[in-house]
Backbone as JSON Lines, residues from 0, in Angstrom:
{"i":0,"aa":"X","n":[41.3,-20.88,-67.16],"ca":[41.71,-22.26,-66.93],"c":[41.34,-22.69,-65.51]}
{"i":1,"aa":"X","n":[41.15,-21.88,-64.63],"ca":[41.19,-21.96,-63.25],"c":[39.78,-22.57,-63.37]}
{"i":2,"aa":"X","n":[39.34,-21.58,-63.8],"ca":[37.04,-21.76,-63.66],"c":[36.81,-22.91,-64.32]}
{"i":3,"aa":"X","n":[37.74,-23.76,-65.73],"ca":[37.68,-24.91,-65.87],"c":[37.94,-26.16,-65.1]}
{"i":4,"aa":"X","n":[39.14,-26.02,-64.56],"ca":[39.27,-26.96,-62.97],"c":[38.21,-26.76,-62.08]}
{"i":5,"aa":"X","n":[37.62,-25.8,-61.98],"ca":[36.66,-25.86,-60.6],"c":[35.4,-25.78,-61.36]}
{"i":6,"aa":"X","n":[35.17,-26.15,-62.24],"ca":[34.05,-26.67,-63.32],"c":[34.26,-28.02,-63.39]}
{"i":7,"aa":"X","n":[35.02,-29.18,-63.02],"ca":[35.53,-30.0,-63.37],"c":[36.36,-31.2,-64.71]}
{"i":8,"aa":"X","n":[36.69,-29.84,-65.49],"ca":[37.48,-30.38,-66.05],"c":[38.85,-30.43,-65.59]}
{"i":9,"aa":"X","n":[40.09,-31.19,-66.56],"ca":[41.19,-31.68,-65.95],"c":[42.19,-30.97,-66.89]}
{"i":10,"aa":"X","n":[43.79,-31.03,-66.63],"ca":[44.72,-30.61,-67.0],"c":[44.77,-30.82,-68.53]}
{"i":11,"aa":"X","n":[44.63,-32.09,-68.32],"ca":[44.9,-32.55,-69.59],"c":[43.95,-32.14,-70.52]}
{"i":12,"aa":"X","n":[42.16,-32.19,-70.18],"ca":[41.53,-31.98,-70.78],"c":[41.81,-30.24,-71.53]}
{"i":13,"aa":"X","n":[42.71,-29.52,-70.76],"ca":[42.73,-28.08,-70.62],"c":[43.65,-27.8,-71.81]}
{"i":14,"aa":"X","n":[44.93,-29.39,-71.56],"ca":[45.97,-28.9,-72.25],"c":[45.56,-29.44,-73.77]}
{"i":15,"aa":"X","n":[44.93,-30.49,-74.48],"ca":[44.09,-30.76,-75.28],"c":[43.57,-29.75,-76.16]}
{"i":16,"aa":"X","n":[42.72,-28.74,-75.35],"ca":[42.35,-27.52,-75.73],"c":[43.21,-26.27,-76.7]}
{"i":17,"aa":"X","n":[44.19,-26.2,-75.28],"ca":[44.71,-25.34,-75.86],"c":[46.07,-25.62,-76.49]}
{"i":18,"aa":"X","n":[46.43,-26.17,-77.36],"ca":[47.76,-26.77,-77.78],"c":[48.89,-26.15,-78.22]}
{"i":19,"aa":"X","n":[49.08,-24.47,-77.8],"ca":[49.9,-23.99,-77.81],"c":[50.52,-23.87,-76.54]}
{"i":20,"aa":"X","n":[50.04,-24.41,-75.61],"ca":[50.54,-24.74,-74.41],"c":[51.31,-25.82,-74.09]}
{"i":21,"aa":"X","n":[51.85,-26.48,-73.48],"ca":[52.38,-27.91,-72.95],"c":[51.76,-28.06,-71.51]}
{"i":22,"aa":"X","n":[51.51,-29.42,-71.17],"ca":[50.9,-29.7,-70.3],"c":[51.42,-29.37,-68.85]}
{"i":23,"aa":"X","n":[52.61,-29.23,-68.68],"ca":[53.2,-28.69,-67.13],"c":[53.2,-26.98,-67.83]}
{"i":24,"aa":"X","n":[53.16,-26.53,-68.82],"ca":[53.0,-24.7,-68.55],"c":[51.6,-24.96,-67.8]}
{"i":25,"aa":"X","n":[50.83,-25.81,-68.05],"ca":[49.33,-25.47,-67.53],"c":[49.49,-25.41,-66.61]}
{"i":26,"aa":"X","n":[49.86,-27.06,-66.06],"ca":[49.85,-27.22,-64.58],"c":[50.89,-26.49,-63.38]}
{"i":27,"aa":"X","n":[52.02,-25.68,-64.09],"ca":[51.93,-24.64,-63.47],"c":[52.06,-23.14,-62.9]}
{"i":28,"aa":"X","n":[50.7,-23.26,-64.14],"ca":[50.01,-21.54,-63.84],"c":[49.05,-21.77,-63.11]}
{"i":29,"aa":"X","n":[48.31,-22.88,-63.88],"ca":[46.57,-22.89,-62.45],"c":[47.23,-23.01,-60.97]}
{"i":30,"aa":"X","n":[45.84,-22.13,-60.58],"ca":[46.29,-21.99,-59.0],"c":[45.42,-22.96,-58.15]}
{"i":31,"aa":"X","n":[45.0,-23.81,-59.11],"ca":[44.71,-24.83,-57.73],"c":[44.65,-26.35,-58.73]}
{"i":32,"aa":"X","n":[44.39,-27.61,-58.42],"ca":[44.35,-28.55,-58.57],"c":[42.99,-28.72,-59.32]}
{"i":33,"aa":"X","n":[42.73,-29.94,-60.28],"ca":[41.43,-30.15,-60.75],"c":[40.96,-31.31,-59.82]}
{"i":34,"aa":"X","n":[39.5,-31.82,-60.08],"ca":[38.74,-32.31,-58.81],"c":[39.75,-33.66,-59.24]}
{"i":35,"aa":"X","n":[40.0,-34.27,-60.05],"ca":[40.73,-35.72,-60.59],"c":[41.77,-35.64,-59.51]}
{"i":36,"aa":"X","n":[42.47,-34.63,-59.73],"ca":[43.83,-33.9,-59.22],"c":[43.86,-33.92,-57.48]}
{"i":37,"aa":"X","n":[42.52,-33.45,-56.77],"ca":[42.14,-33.56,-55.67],"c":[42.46,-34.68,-55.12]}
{"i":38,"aa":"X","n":[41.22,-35.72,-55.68],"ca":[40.59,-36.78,-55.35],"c":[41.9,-37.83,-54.92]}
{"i":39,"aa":"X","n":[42.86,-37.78,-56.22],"ca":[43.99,-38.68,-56.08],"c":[45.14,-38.36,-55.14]}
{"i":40,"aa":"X","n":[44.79,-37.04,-54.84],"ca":[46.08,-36.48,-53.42],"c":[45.06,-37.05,-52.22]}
{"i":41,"aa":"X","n":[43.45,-37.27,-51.98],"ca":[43.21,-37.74,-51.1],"c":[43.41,-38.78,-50.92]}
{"i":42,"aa":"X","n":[43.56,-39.55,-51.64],"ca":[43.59,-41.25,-51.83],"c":[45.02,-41.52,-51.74]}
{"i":43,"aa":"X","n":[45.84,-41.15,-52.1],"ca":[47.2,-40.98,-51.61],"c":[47.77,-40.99,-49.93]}
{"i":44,"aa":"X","n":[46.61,-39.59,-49.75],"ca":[47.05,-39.41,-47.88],"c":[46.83,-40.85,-47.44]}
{"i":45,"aa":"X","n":[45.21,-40.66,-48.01],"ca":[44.63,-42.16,-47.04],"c":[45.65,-43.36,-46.98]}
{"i":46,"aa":"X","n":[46.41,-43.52,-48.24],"ca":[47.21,-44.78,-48.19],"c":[48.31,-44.54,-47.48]}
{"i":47,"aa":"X","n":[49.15,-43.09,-47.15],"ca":[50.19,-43.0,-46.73],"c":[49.51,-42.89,-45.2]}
{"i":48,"aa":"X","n":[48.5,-42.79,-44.22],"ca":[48.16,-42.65,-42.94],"c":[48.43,-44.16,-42.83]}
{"i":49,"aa":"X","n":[48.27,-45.22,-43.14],"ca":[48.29,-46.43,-42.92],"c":[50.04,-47.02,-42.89]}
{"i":50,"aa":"X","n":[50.57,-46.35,-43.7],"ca":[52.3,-46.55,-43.47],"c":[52.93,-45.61,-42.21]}
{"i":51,"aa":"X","n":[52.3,-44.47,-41.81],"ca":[53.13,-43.54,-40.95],"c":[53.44,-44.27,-39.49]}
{"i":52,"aa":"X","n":[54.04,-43.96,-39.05],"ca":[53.99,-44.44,-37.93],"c":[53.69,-43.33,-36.8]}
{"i":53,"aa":"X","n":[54.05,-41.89,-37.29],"ca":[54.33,-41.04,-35.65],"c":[53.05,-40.37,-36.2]}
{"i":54,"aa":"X","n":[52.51,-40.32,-34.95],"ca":[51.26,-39.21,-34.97],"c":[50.89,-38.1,-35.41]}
{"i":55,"aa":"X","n":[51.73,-37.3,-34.9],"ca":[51.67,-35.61,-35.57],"c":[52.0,-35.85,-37.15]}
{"i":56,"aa":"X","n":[52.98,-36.76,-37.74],"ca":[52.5,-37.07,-39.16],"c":[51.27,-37.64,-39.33]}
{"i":57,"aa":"X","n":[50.44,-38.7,-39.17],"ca":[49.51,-38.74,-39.55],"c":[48.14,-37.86,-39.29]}
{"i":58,"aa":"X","n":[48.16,-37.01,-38.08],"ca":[47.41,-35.66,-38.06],"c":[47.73,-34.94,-38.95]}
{"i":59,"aa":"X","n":[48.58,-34.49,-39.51],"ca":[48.73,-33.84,-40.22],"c":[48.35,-34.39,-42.19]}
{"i":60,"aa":"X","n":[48.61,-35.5,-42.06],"ca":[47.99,-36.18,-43.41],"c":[46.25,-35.74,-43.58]}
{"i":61,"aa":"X","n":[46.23,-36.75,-42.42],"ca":[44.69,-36.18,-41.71],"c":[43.49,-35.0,-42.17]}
{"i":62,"aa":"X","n":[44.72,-33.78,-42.09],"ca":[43.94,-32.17,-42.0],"c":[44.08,-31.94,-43.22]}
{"i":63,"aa":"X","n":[45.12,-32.35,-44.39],"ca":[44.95,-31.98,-45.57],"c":[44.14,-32.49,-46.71]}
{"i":64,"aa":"X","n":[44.09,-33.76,-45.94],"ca":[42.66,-34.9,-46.55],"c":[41.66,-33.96,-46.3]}
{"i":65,"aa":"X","n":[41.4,-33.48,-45.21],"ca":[39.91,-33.21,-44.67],"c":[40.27,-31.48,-45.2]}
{"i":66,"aa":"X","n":[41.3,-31.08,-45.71],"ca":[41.11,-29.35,-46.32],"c":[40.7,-30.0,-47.86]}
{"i":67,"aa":"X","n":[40.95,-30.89,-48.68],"ca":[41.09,-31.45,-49.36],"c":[39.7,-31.54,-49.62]}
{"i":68,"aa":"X","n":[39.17,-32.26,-49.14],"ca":[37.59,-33.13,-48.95],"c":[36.82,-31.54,-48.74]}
{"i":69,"aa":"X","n":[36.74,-30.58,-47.93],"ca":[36.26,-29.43,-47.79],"c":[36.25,-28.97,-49.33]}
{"i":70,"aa":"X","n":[37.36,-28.62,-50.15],"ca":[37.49,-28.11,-51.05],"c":[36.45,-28.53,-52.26]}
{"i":71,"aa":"X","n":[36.41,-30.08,-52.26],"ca":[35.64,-30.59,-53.31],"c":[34.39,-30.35,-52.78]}
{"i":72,"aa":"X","n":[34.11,-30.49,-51.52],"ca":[32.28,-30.51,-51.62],"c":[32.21,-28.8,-51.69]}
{"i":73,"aa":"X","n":[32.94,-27.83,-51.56],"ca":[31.96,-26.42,-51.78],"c":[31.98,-26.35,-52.99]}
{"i":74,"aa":"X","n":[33.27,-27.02,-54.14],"ca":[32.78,-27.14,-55.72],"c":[31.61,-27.88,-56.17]}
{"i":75,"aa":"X","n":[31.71,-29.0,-55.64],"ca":[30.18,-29.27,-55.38],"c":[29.17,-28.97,-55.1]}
{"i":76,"aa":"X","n":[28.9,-28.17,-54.2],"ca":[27.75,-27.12,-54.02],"c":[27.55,-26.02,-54.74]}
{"i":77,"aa":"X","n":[29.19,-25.5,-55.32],"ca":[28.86,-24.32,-56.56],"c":[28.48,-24.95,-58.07]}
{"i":78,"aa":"X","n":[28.71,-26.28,-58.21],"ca":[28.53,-27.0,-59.68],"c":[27.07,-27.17,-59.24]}
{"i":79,"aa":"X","n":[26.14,-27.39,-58.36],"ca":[25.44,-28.0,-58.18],"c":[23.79,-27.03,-58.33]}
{"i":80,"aa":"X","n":[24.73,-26.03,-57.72],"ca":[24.06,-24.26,-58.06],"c":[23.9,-24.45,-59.59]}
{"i":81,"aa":"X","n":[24.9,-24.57,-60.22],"ca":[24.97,-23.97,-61.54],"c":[24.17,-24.36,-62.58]}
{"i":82,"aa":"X","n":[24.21,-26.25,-61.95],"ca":[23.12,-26.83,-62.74],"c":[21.84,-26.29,-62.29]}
{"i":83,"aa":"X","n":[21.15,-26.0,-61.13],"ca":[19.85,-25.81,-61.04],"c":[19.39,-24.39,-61.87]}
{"i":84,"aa":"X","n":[20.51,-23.44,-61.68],"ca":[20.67,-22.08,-62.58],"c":[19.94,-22.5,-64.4]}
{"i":85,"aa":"X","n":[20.81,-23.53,-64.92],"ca":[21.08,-23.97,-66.02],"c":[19.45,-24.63,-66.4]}
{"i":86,"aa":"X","n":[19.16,-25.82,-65.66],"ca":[17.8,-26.33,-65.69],"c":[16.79,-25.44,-65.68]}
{"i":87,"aa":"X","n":[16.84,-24.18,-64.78],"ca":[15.5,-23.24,-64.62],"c":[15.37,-22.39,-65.82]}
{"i":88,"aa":"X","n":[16.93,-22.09,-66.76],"ca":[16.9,-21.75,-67.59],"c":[16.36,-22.34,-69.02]}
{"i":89,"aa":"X","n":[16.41,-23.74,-68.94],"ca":[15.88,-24.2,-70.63],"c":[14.74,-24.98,-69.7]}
{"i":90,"aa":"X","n":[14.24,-24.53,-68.9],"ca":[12.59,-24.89,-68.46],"c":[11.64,-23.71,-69.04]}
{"i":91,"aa":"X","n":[12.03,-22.42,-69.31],"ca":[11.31,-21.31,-69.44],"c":[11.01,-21.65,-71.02]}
C-alpha cells in the first residue's frame, strides 16, 4: 500500500481496492501520506502562514512545506525513473 502512495495513487483509490478494509484502517497503517495527501497539507501551511502572526510559527509552517515539497519532487524523480525504465522497455 505504501509503494502505491508513492506511485501516486490515493487512500481512497487503495481503499476501493481492497474492500475488506475501511478507509481509516488504511490510512492508518500507511506510513506516509499519498502525493493528493501531500499537496493539500502544503496548501494548507501556505494558507495558515498568512493567518500566523509570530514568527517561529510561521518558520516553522515554512520547513514542513519545504520537507513536504522535498518529499514530492524525489517521488517525482523516482516516478519519473520508472517511466523511462518502462518506455525503454516496450521500445525493444
Amino acid at each position: 500500500m505504501n509503494e502505491a502512495l508513492r506511485n501516486g495513487s490515493t487512500i481512497a483509490k487503495i481503499a476501493q481496492k481492497y474492500k475488506q478494509y475501511d478507509y481509516w484502517e488504511i490510512y492508518w497503517e500507511v506510513s506516509d501520506a499519498s502525493i493528493l495527501g501531500k499537496k493539500r497539507t502544503i496548501t494548507n501551511r501556505i494558507k495558515k502562514l498568512v493567518s500566523t502572526r509570530k514568527k517561529e510559527d510561521r518558520e516553522l509552517l515554512a520547513e514542513e512545506a519545504q520537507e513536504l515539497l522535498n518529499e514530492l519532487y524525489e517521488q517525482l524523480k523516482d516516478n519519473s525513473r520508472k517511466l523511462v525504465d518502462v518506455d525503454r522497455i516496450l521500445r525493444r
